[in-house]
Amino acid sequence: MSERTDIPVGELYVDRLPLAPEKRRALLAQALHDAAQTAGSDTGTLLRVHDVLADPDGAAHAVAGADSARSPLEAAGDAVLASVPARLAMTEGGSLAEAAGMDTVRGTPTLHIAPPVQRTSLVPRPWSLNPLTRLWHRLTRRADPDPLLRDSPDPRGVWSHAGRRRRWLLLALMIAQTSLATHFMADVLPYHGADPLEFSVLTLFVLLFGWVSAGFWTAVMGFFTLLFGGDRYMISRMAAGDAPIEAQARTAIVMPICNEDVARVFAGLRATYESLAKTGDLDRFDVFILSDSNDTNICTAEVDAWQSLCRAVDGFGRIFYRRRQRRVKRKSGNLDDFCRRWGGAYRYMVVLDADSVMSGECLTKLVRLMEGHPSAGLIQTAPLAAGRETFYARVQQFAGRVYGPLFTAGLHYWQLGESHYWGHNAIIRMKPFIEHCALAPMPGKGALSGPILSHDFVEAALMRRAGWGVWIAYDLQGSYEEMPPNLLDELKRDRRWCQGNLMNFKLFMAEGMHPVHRAVFVTGVMAYISAPLWFLFLILSTCLLAKHTLVVPEYFSAPRQLFPLWPEWHPERAVALFTATATMLFLPKILAVVLIWVKGAKRFGGALPVTLSMIIELVFSALLAPVRMLFHTQFVLAALTGIAIQWKSPPREDAETHWGEAFRRHGLHTLLGAAWGGIVYWLNPNFIWWLMPIVGAMMLSIPLSVFSSRVSLGRGLKRLSLFLIPEESWPPKELRWTEKYALETRPGPDFIATVVDPIANALACATVPPTHDDPRHRATRAKQVESALLMGPKRLSGAQKWALINDPRALSQLHAAVWTDPRAHREWRDARANGLRQGYLESA
């Protein structure tokens, strides 16, 4: 659509302002009168509009371009900046400038989007990873002059003896079970492990079975804990009841985000805020949205969503927004930046993820738990997954809701105050976090060095190293999150987690770490290393089959051997071992369903639907296991070798996997499964039935990935009450509100609107810290504005757009140039003519 040439630019611009018709005419008439005495052109009329907006009484006729010390473009930009407060006073729902408050910083009108900075020192301690070096320094009296501090009121913990006894019990159970299974496995092998290839298989079996055994006993102990009513040491029994929260017990709710779905993020945050307001303790909390986004369309939509949220809940002065321009150390760097700026003003910090929703009762309970347990440094909730509708996500939600409580309660039983931290939906005591949990880069070179990726496990370990307890409040209700909608999105997340956990393993020998958190680093790396170990185990087993099929047995393998070494075959022991292993893998799921039967299955759809769901999930997870094994093997190899894996999924609004993407991601795995199965069938047709669950799943990976991402399939099973969870049958109000607000949210302004639309431009200019205005910066800014004006928005790179939206002077100059310069690219002129202002900044 081209701009109409019969409408003067000044009149077209004034028409974009949300004013009554008579006020528009008066504004335009005054601007025309003043411009006729000065510039006398249509361009002068438009710029005089901004002068009139900034100074309606006309006391200072600062017509753009009058200052000879500045270029016409800079003078026009100054006029646009000066009118920002007036434009923000026109926003629908009331004056945004008045509601949020404004100051002038370096000559730039700036909204109060964040509280005044209160600087706090946050200094990371360098890692000491070599125990021999530490020993040598102690022997030579060159020990670290800054010793590790344990400043908790109860650094040892009254529960520590019980925890130690429990963990010795767990270790004994794992060793006994693994030893018995290894004995059976040795009997299954023809030469009982004496052959080098068999010995390799047996070694891998010990590692993998021990890993499975740890999970088995964790779930079993969680089952008994939940069945008989909890643990005497559970953190929730140490709460201060419903006592009022002290006025000094200020808590910051922080949500780090990075290029997220803006509507969903702010809908969940609004539901959380409104639930908190109903508790009557809202005045003890502040909310911080910490953005690391660099997509300019998302950045502008976030600012609009912030002001809309504040209007809807009367949150100005309590809900704050900050977008970092130096995006270092990812999420941990974002939290560090918050701690340095504002952390000293708060006693506690609740960390949320972009998809987190928490009830007000849960938040206030967490604060009371911290108040009632002065030696607790961190309390992690057990967030429940809900809110997705694809088949894959609903299966994962069901699994997390049914089986998750067993494992979480079991983790708490074994760990007590040396528990996990998952990086979100948790409360942290600010003072020890600031003093002890700053993360230094990992020393060394390569992919496993540099800024720490999986910061949560490390921060928990550092908190406990300083003597503060780290707890899981597994019985605390009202904590929610969302699952990835499909398999490929989950694997994309696992790619990042894999490298982070492998990196963390370098801290296994770090100075002062508690043995439990050293074990946590081991379990973190085993969660991904187990995949290549399993893959190697299967490869070696296939090699064993090939050897026994194609190679003549060697009965005399040692010099002067008097008796032959006969291979022995015990298929009945192989069946027994397979049955025992399957029982270990599947019994926790059966126990979880039994627990639901005992506690009441109505909210899960009934006893029969929950049982059928468990059986289907069991088959589905068995089919996914080989697929995950192959991907995790790739991730581990890539992390260890430093090879980058390109993993850029195309935009998917419906969150469903398309056939083309599935072929790209699973094609090689399908061919591998077919070839592997063919080789085994050629070697021994009877053995294919043992391998079919593996290679069959590989061959089915493409349709499995596609059909499991279907929303229609997930909704159909929901109508049959399959994979139903209580959060679907009786949704809590926070989840209902989140869904409602997300559906009601209209798209916010994008980058083009931020440049062209008068109101969106004013908001963008007023929510960015002002930049330097020296001659060097002015020359760079002029080039950026010139390029953007001539190239048009679609040809601008992400870096060029990023520079513009983070410089209010550049943005105001480009706004003036797009409306006044005849050289403006056609895309700018079309956007100008289309009338971009379509309800932006309207009150919710």
PDB file of N, CA, C and O in Angstrom, residues 541-596:
ATOM      1  N   SER A 541      28.131 -55.988  22.285  1.00  0.00           N
ATOM      2  CA  SER A 541      27.331 -57.213  22.321  1.00  0.00           C
ATOM      3  C   SER A 541      27.130 -57.767  20.918  1.00  0.00           C
ATOM      4  O   SER A 541      27.167 -58.990  20.704  1.00  0.00           O
ATOM      5  N   THR A 542      26.929 -56.868  19.955  1.00  0.00           N
ATOM      6  CA  THR A 542      26.815 -57.312  18.567  1.00  0.00           C
ATOM      7  C   THR A 542      28.134 -57.901  18.072  1.00  0.00           C
ATOM      8  O   THR A 542      28.146 -58.904  17.339  1.00  0.00           O
ATOM      9  N   CYS A 543      29.241 -57.300  18.480  1.00  0.00           N
ATOM     10  CA  CYS A 543      30.553 -57.852  18.113  1.00  0.00           C
ATOM     11  C   CYS A 543      30.764 -59.233  18.721  1.00  0.00           C
ATOM     12  O   CYS A 543      31.352 -60.127  18.086  1.00  0.00           O
ATOM     13  N   LEU A 544      30.281 -59.414  19.962  1.00  0.00           N
ATOM     14  CA  LEU A 544      30.359 -60.740  20.567  1.00  0.00           C
ATOM     15  C   LEU A 544      29.583 -61.764  19.759  1.00  0.00           C
ATOM     16  O   LEU A 544      30.045 -62.891  19.532  1.00  0.00           O
ATOM     17  N   LEU A 545      28.398 -61.369  19.330  1.00  0.00           N
ATOM     18  CA  LEU A 545      27.595 -62.265  18.504  1.00  0.00           C
ATOM     19  C   LEU A 545      28.326 -62.609  17.221  1.00  0.00           C
ATOM     20  O   LEU A 545      28.366 -63.786  16.798  1.00  0.00           O
ATOM     21  N   ALA A 546      28.920 -61.592  16.586  1.00  0.00           N
ATOM     22  CA  ALA A 546      29.656 -61.841  15.344  1.00  0.00           C
ATOM     23  C   ALA A 546      30.847 -62.756  15.582  1.00  0.00           C
ATOM     24  O   ALA A 546      31.142 -63.662  14.781  1.00  0.00           O
ATOM     25  N   LYS A 547      31.521 -62.546  16.692  1.00  0.00           N
ATOM     26  CA  LYS A 547      32.695 -63.376  16.992  1.00  0.00           C
ATOM     27  C   LYS A 547      32.305 -64.836  17.190  1.00  0.00           C
ATOM     28  O   LYS A 547      32.947 -65.750  16.653  1.00  0.00           O
ATOM     29  N   HIS A 548      31.260 -65.089  17.959  1.00  0.00           N
ATOM     30  CA  HIS A 548      30.871 -66.461  18.240  1.00  0.00           C
ATOM     31  C   HIS A 548      30.234 -67.123  17.019  1.00  0.00           C
ATOM     32  O   HIS A 548      30.176 -68.351  16.944  1.00  0.00           O
ATOM     33  N   THR A 549      29.770 -66.302  16.062  1.00  0.00           N
ATOM     34  CA  THR A 549      29.154 -66.869  14.858  1.00  0.00           C
ATOM     35  C   THR A 549      30.179 -67.128  13.776  1.00  0.00           C
ATOM     36  O   THR A 549      30.129 -68.158  13.084  1.00  0.00           O
ATOM     37  N   LEU A 550      31.119 -66.210  13.604  1.00  0.00           N
ATOM     38  CA  LEU A 550      32.027 -66.267  12.460  1.00  0.00           C
ATOM     39  C   LEU A 550      33.401 -66.832  12.793  1.00  0.00           C
ATOM     40  O   LEU A 550      34.142 -67.219  11.879  1.00  0.00           O
ATOM     41  N   VAL A 551      33.785 -66.821  14.081  1.00  0.00           N
ATOM     42  CA  VAL A 551      35.138 -67.243  14.467  1.00  0.00           C
ATOM     43  C   VAL A 551      35.065 -68.589  15.169  1.00  0.00           C
ATOM     44  O   VAL A 551      34.200 -68.817  16.033  1.00  0.00           O
ATOM     45  N   VAL A 552      35.985 -69.495  14.811  1.00  0.00           N
ATOM     46  CA  VAL A 552      36.045 -70.809  15.451  1.00  0.00           C
ATOM     47  C   VAL A 552      36.479 -70.626  16.898  1.00  0.00           C
ATOM     48  O   VAL A 552      37.446 -69.921  17.185  1.00  0.00           O
ATOM     49  N   PRO A 553      35.774 -71.240  17.857  1.00  0.00           N
ATOM     50  CA  PRO A 553      36.146 -71.075  19.270  1.00  0.00           C
ATOM     51  C   PRO A 553      37.563 -71.546  19.545  1.00  0.00           C
ATOM     52  O   PRO A 553      38.053 -72.502  18.955  1.00  0.00           O
ATOM     53  N   GLU A 554      38.248 -70.839  20.476  1.00  0.00           N
ATOM     54  CA  GLU A 554      39.606 -71.190  20.883  1.00  0.00           C
ATOM     55  C   GLU A 554      39.532 -71.834  22.262  1.00  0.00           C
ATOM     56  O   GLU A 554      39.257 -71.168  23.265  1.00  0.00           O
ATOM     57  N   TYR A 555      39.760 -73.142  22.302  1.00  0.00           N
ATOM     58  CA  TYR A 555      39.602 -73.881  23.551  1.00  0.00           C
ATOM     59  C   TYR A 555      40.856 -73.844  24.415  1.00  0.00           C
ATOM     60  O   TYR A 555      40.779 -74.029  25.625  1.00  0.00           O
ATOM     61  N   PHE A 556      42.040 -73.653  23.795  1.00  0.00           N
ATOM     62  CA  PHE A 556      43.293 -73.593  24.533  1.00  0.00           C
ATOM     63  C   PHE A 556      43.897 -72.206  24.291  1.00  0.00           C
ATOM     64  O   PHE A 556      44.521 -71.950  23.266  1.00  0.00           O
ATOM     65  N   SER A 557      43.661 -71.298  25.227  1.00  0.00           N
ATOM     66  CA  SER A 557      44.074 -69.906  25.044  1.00  0.00           C
ATOM     67  C   SER A 557      45.319 -69.540  25.830  1.00  0.00           C
ATOM     68  O   SER A 557      45.847 -68.454  25.658  1.00  0.00           O
ATOM     69  N   ALA A 558      45.814 -70.452  26.705  1.00  0.00           N
ATOM     70  CA  ALA A 558      46.983 -70.143  27.522  1.00  0.00           C
ATOM     71  C   ALA A 558      48.052 -71.208  27.309  1.00  0.00           C
ATOM     72  O   ALA A 558      47.744 -72.370  27.012  1.00  0.00           O
ATOM     73  N   PRO A 559      49.348 -70.880  27.442  1.00  0.00           N
ATOM     74  CA  PRO A 559      50.417 -71.875  27.293  1.00  0.00           C
ATOM     75  C   PRO A 559      50.306 -72.975  28.355  1.00  0.00           C
ATOM     76  O   PRO A 559      49.943 -72.705  29.506  1.00  0.00           O
ATOM     77  N   ARG A 560      50.591 -74.205  27.940  1.00  0.00           N
ATOM     78  CA  ARG A 560      50.587 -75.388  28.806  1.00  0.00           C
ATOM     79  C   ARG A 560      49.226 -75.606  29.471  1.00  0.00           C
ATOM     80  O   ARG A 560      49.122 -76.101  30.599  1.00  0.00           O
ATOM     81  N   GLN A 561      48.171 -75.150  28.818  1.00  0.00           N
ATOM     82  CA  GLN A 561      46.830 -75.350  29.357  1.00  0.00           C
ATOM     83  C   GLN A 561      46.441 -76.815  29.214  1.00  0.00           C
ATOM     84  O   GLN A 561      46.443 -77.366  28.123  1.00  0.00           O
ATOM     85  N   LEU A 562      46.105 -77.489  30.328  1.00  0.00           N
ATOM     86  CA  LEU A 562      45.824 -78.923  30.307  1.00  0.00           C
ATOM     87  C   LEU A 562      44.386 -79.222  29.894  1.00  0.00           C
ATOM     88  O   LEU A 562      44.113 -80.250  29.270  1.00  0.00           O
ATOM     89  N   PHE A 563      43.468 -78.348  30.254  1.00  0.00           N
ATOM     90  CA  PHE A 563      42.063 -78.629  29.987  1.00  0.00           C
ATOM     91  C   PHE A 563      41.486 -77.528  29.080  1.00  0.00           C
ATOM     92  O   PHE A 563      41.827 -76.353  29.228  1.00  0.00           O
ATOM     93  N   PRO A 564      40.640 -77.908  28.162  1.00  0.00           N
ATOM     94  CA  PRO A 564      40.056 -76.914  27.252  1.00  0.00           C
ATOM     95  C   PRO A 564      39.098 -75.981  27.992  1.00  0.00           C
ATOM     96  O   PRO A 564      38.508 -76.342  29.015  1.00  0.00           O
ATOM     97  N   LEU A 565      38.961 -74.762  27.452  1.00  0.00           N
ATOM     98  CA  LEU A 565      38.015 -73.776  27.976  1.00  0.00           C
ATOM     99  C   LEU A 565      36.763 -73.836  27.107  1.00  0.00           C
ATOM    100  O   LEU A 565      36.742 -73.342  25.977  1.00  0.00           O
ATOM    101  N   TRP A 566      35.746 -74.489  27.642  1.00  0.00           N
ATOM    102  CA  TRP A 566      34.528 -74.684  26.868  1.00  0.00           C
ATOM    103  C   TRP A 566      33.583 -73.489  27.040  1.00  0.00           C
ATOM    104  O   TRP A 566      33.300 -73.084  28.170  1.00  0.00           O
ATOM    105  N   PRO A 567      33.091 -72.951  25.952  1.00  0.00           N
ATOM    106  CA  PRO A 567      32.051 -71.908  26.098  1.00  0.00           C
ATOM    107  C   PRO A 567      30.758 -72.517  26.632  1.00  0.00           C
ATOM    108  O   PRO A 567      30.368 -73.612  26.226  1.00  0.00           O
ATOM    109  N   GLU A 568      30.124 -71.801  27.560  1.00  0.00           N
ATOM    110  CA  GLU A 568      28.881 -72.286  28.166  1.00  0.00           C
ATOM    111  C   GLU A 568      27.746 -71.307  27.843  1.00  0.00           C
ATOM    112  O   GLU A 568      27.916 -70.093  27.916  1.00  0.00           O
ATOM    113  N   TRP A 569      26.611 -71.882  27.542  1.00  0.00           N
ATOM    114  CA  TRP A 569      25.450 -71.069  27.182  1.00  0.00           C
ATOM    115  C   TRP A 569      24.338 -71.349  28.194  1.00  0.00           C
ATOM    116  O   TRP A 569      23.964 -72.496  28.418  1.00  0.00           O
ATOM    117  N   HIS A 570      23.822 -70.279  28.807  1.00  0.00           N
ATOM    118  CA  HIS A 570      22.769 -70.408  29.811  1.00  0.00           C
ATOM    119  C   HIS A 570      21.628 -69.455  29.450  1.00  0.00           C
ATOM    120  O   HIS A 570      21.501 -68.379  30.043  1.00  0.00           O
ATOM    121  N   PRO A 571      20.807 -69.821  28.478  1.00  0.00           N
ATOM    122  CA  PRO A 571      19.726 -68.911  28.077  1.00  0.00           C
ATOM    123  C   PRO A 571      18.741 -68.633  29.200  1.00  0.00           C
ATOM    124  O   PRO A 571      18.144 -67.556  29.262  1.00  0.00           O
ATOM    125  N   GLU A 572      18.546 -69.599  30.108  1.00  0.00           N
ATOM    126  CA  GLU A 572      17.600 -69.369  31.199  1.00  0.00           C
ATOM    127  C   GLU A 572      18.087 -68.258  32.128  1.00  0.00           C
ATOM    128  O   GLU A 572      17.293 -67.469  32.666  1.00  0.00           O
ATOM    129  N   ARG A 573      19.409 -68.143  32.320  1.00  0.00           N
ATOM    130  CA  ARG A 573      19.937 -67.067  33.149  1.00  0.00           C
ATOM    131  C   ARG A 573      19.831 -65.720  32.431  1.00  0.00           C
ATOM    132  O   ARG A 573      19.639 -64.678  33.072  1.00  0.00           O
ATOM    133  N   ALA A 574      19.957 -65.745  31.126  1.00  0.00           N
ATOM    134  CA  ALA A 574      19.764 -64.508  30.360  1.00  0.00           C
ATOM    135  C   ALA A 574      18.335 -64.006  30.506  1.00  0.00           C
ATOM    136  O   ALA A 574      18.089 -62.803  30.672  1.00  0.00           O
ATOM    137  N   VAL A 575      17.375 -64.923  30.475  1.00  0.00           N
ATOM    138  CA  VAL A 575      15.974 -64.538  30.647  1.00  0.00           C
ATOM    139  C   VAL A 575      15.744 -63.991  32.048  1.00  0.00           C
ATOM    140  O   VAL A 575      15.051 -62.984  32.243  1.00  0.00           O
ATOM    141  N   ALA A 576      16.363 -64.651  33.050  1.00  0.00           N
ATOM    142  CA  ALA A 576      16.198 -64.187  34.433  1.00  0.00           C
ATOM    143  C   ALA A 576      16.798 -62.799  34.622  1.00  0.00           C
ATOM    144  O   ALA A 576      16.207 -61.927  35.279  1.00  0.00           O
ATOM    145  N   LEU A 577      17.982 -62.572  34.027  1.00  0.00           N
ATOM    146  CA  LEU A 577      18.617 -61.266  34.150  1.00  0.00           C
ATOM    147  C   LEU A 577      17.801 -60.196  33.439  1.00  0.00           C
ATOM    148  O   LEU A 577      17.632 -59.078  33.951  1.00  0.00           O
ATOM    149  N   PHE A 578      17.294 -60.525  32.260  1.00  0.00           N
ATOM    150  CA  PHE A 578      16.459 -59.568  31.526  1.00  0.00           C
ATOM    151  C   PHE A 578      15.207 -59.230  32.335  1.00  0.00           C
ATOM    152  O   PHE A 578      14.803 -58.064  32.419  1.00  0.00           O
ATOM    153  N   THR A 579      14.606 -60.237  32.937  1.00  0.00           N
ATOM    154  CA  THR A 579      13.391 -60.009  33.736  1.00  0.00           C
ATOM    155  C   THR A 579      13.686 -59.128  34.938  1.00  0.00           C
ATOM    156  O   THR A 579      12.923 -58.204  35.260  1.00  0.00           O
ATOM    157  N   ALA A 580      14.824 -59.380  35.611  1.00  0.00           N
ATOM    158  CA  ALA A 580      15.181 -58.576  36.773  1.00  0.00           C
ATOM    159  C   ALA A 580      15.449 -57.125  36.384  1.00  0.00           C
ATOM    160  O   ALA A 580      15.028 -56.190  37.083  1.00  0.00           O
ATOM    161  N   THR A 581      16.135 -56.932  35.265  1.00  0.00           N
ATOM    162  CA  THR A 581      16.423 -55.566  34.814  1.00  0.00           C
ATOM    163  C   THR A 581      15.145 -54.833  34.436  1.00  0.00           C
ATOM    164  O   THR A 581      14.961 -53.653  34.774  1.00  0.00           O
ATOM    165  N   ALA A 582      14.247 -55.532  33.713  1.00  0.00           N
ATOM    166  CA  ALA A 582      12.972 -54.912  33.339  1.00  0.00           C
ATOM    167  C   ALA A 582      12.159 -54.548  34.577  1.00  0.00           C
ATOM    168  O   ALA A 582      11.497 -53.502  34.627  1.00  0.00           O
ATOM    169  N   THR A 583      12.226 -55.413  35.599  1.00  0.00           N
ATOM    170  CA  THR A 583      11.506 -55.115  36.842  1.00  0.00           C
ATOM    171  C   THR A 583      12.038 -53.843  37.488  1.00  0.00           C
ATOM    172  O   THR A 583      11.273 -52.996  37.967  1.00  0.00           O
ATOM    173  N   MET A 584      13.356 -53.688  37.501  1.00  0.00           N
ATOM    174  CA  MET A 584      13.940 -52.478  38.079  1.00  0.00           C
ATOM    175  C   MET A 584      13.519 -51.228  37.319  1.00  0.00           C
ATOM    176  O   MET A 584      13.317 -50.161  37.899  1.00  0.00           O
ATOM    177  N   LEU A 585      13.393 -51.351  36.011  1.00  0.00           N
ATOM    178  CA  LEU A 585      13.034 -50.186  35.202  1.00  0.00           C
ATOM    179  C   LEU A 585      11.560 -49.840  35.327  1.00  0.00           C
ATOM    180  O   LEU A 585      11.191 -48.658  35.336  1.00  0.00           O
ATOM    181  N   PHE A 586      10.705 -50.848  35.431  1.00  0.00           N
ATOM    182  CA  PHE A 586       9.265 -50.607  35.344  1.00  0.00           C
ATOM    183  C   PHE A 586       8.549 -50.656  36.689  1.00  0.00           C
ATOM    184  O   PHE A 586       7.443 -50.136  36.808  1.00  0.00           O
ATOM    185  N   LEU A 587       9.153 -51.266  37.708  1.00  0.00           N
ATOM    186  CA  LEU A 587       8.485 -51.343  38.995  1.00  0.00           C
ATOM    187  C   LEU A 587       8.196 -49.965  39.593  1.00  0.00           C
ATOM    188  O   LEU A 587       7.118 -49.764  40.170  1.00  0.00           O
ATOM    189  N   PRO A 588       9.111 -48.980  39.498  1.00  0.00           N
ATOM    190  CA  PRO A 588       8.754 -47.656  40.034  1.00  0.00           C
ATOM    191  C   PRO A 588       7.491 -47.074  39.415  1.00  0.00           C
ATOM    192  O   PRO A 588       6.715 -46.408  40.122  1.00  0.00           O
ATOM    193  N   LYS A 589       7.261 -47.334  38.148  1.00  0.00           N
ATOM    194  CA  LYS A 589       6.048 -46.821  37.518  1.00  0.00           C
ATOM    195  C   LYS A 589       4.809 -47.529  38.056  1.00  0.00           C
ATOM    196  O   LYS A 589       3.763 -46.905  38.279  1.00  0.00           O
ATOM    197  N   ILE A 590       4.946 -48.817  38.278  1.00  0.00           N
ATOM    198  CA  ILE A 590       3.825 -49.559  38.845  1.00  0.00           C
ATOM    199  C   ILE A 590       3.545 -49.099  40.268  1.00  0.00           C
ATOM    200  O   ILE A 590       2.388 -48.909  40.671  1.00  0.00           O
ATOM    201  N   LEU A 591       4.596 -48.882  41.037  1.00  0.00           N
ATOM    202  CA  LEU A 591       4.415 -48.403  42.402  1.00  0.00           C
ATOM    203  C   LEU A 591       3.747 -47.029  42.422  1.00  0.00           C
ATOM    204  O   LEU A 591       2.926 -46.744  43.304  1.00  0.00           O
ATOM    205  N   ALA A 592       4.093 -46.180  41.464  1.00  0.00           N
ATOM    206  CA  ALA A 592       3.471 -44.855  41.405  1.00  0.00           C
ATOM    207  C   ALA A 592       1.974 -44.959  41.169  1.00  0.00           C
ATOM    208  O   ALA A 592       1.181 -44.234  41.791  1.00  0.00           O
ATOM    209  N   VAL A 593       1.574 -45.861  40.282  1.00  0.00           N
ATOM    210  CA  VAL A 593       0.145 -46.043  40.021  1.00  0.00           C
ATOM    211  C   VAL A 593      -0.547 -46.665  41.234  1.00  0.00           C
ATOM    212  O   VAL A 593      -1.679 -46.283  41.583  1.00  0.00           O
ATOM    213  N   VAL A 594       0.121 -47.601  41.904  1.00  0.00           N
ATOM    214  CA  VAL A 594      -0.437 -48.179  43.128  1.00  0.00           C
ATOM    215  C   VAL A 594      -0.666 -47.084  44.165  1.00  0.00           C
ATOM    216  O   VAL A 594      -1.697 -47.059  44.858  1.00  0.00           O
ATOM    217  N   LEU A 595       0.274 -46.171  44.286  1.00  0.00           N
ATOM    218  CA  LEU A 595       0.130 -45.068  45.237  1.00  0.00           C
ATOM    219  C   LEU A 595      -1.084 -44.206  44.894  1.00  0.00           C
ATOM    220  O   LEU A 595      -1.811 -43.756  45.786  1.00  0.00           O
ATOM    221  N   ILE A 596      -1.317 -43.997  43.595  1.00  0.00           N
ATOM    222  CA  ILE A 596      -2.496 -43.224  43.184  1.00  0.00           C
ATOM    223  C   ILE A 596      -3.768 -43.992  43.515  1.00  0.00           C
ATOM    224  O   ILE A 596      -4.763 -43.395  43.953  1.00  0.00           O
TER     225      ILE A 596
END
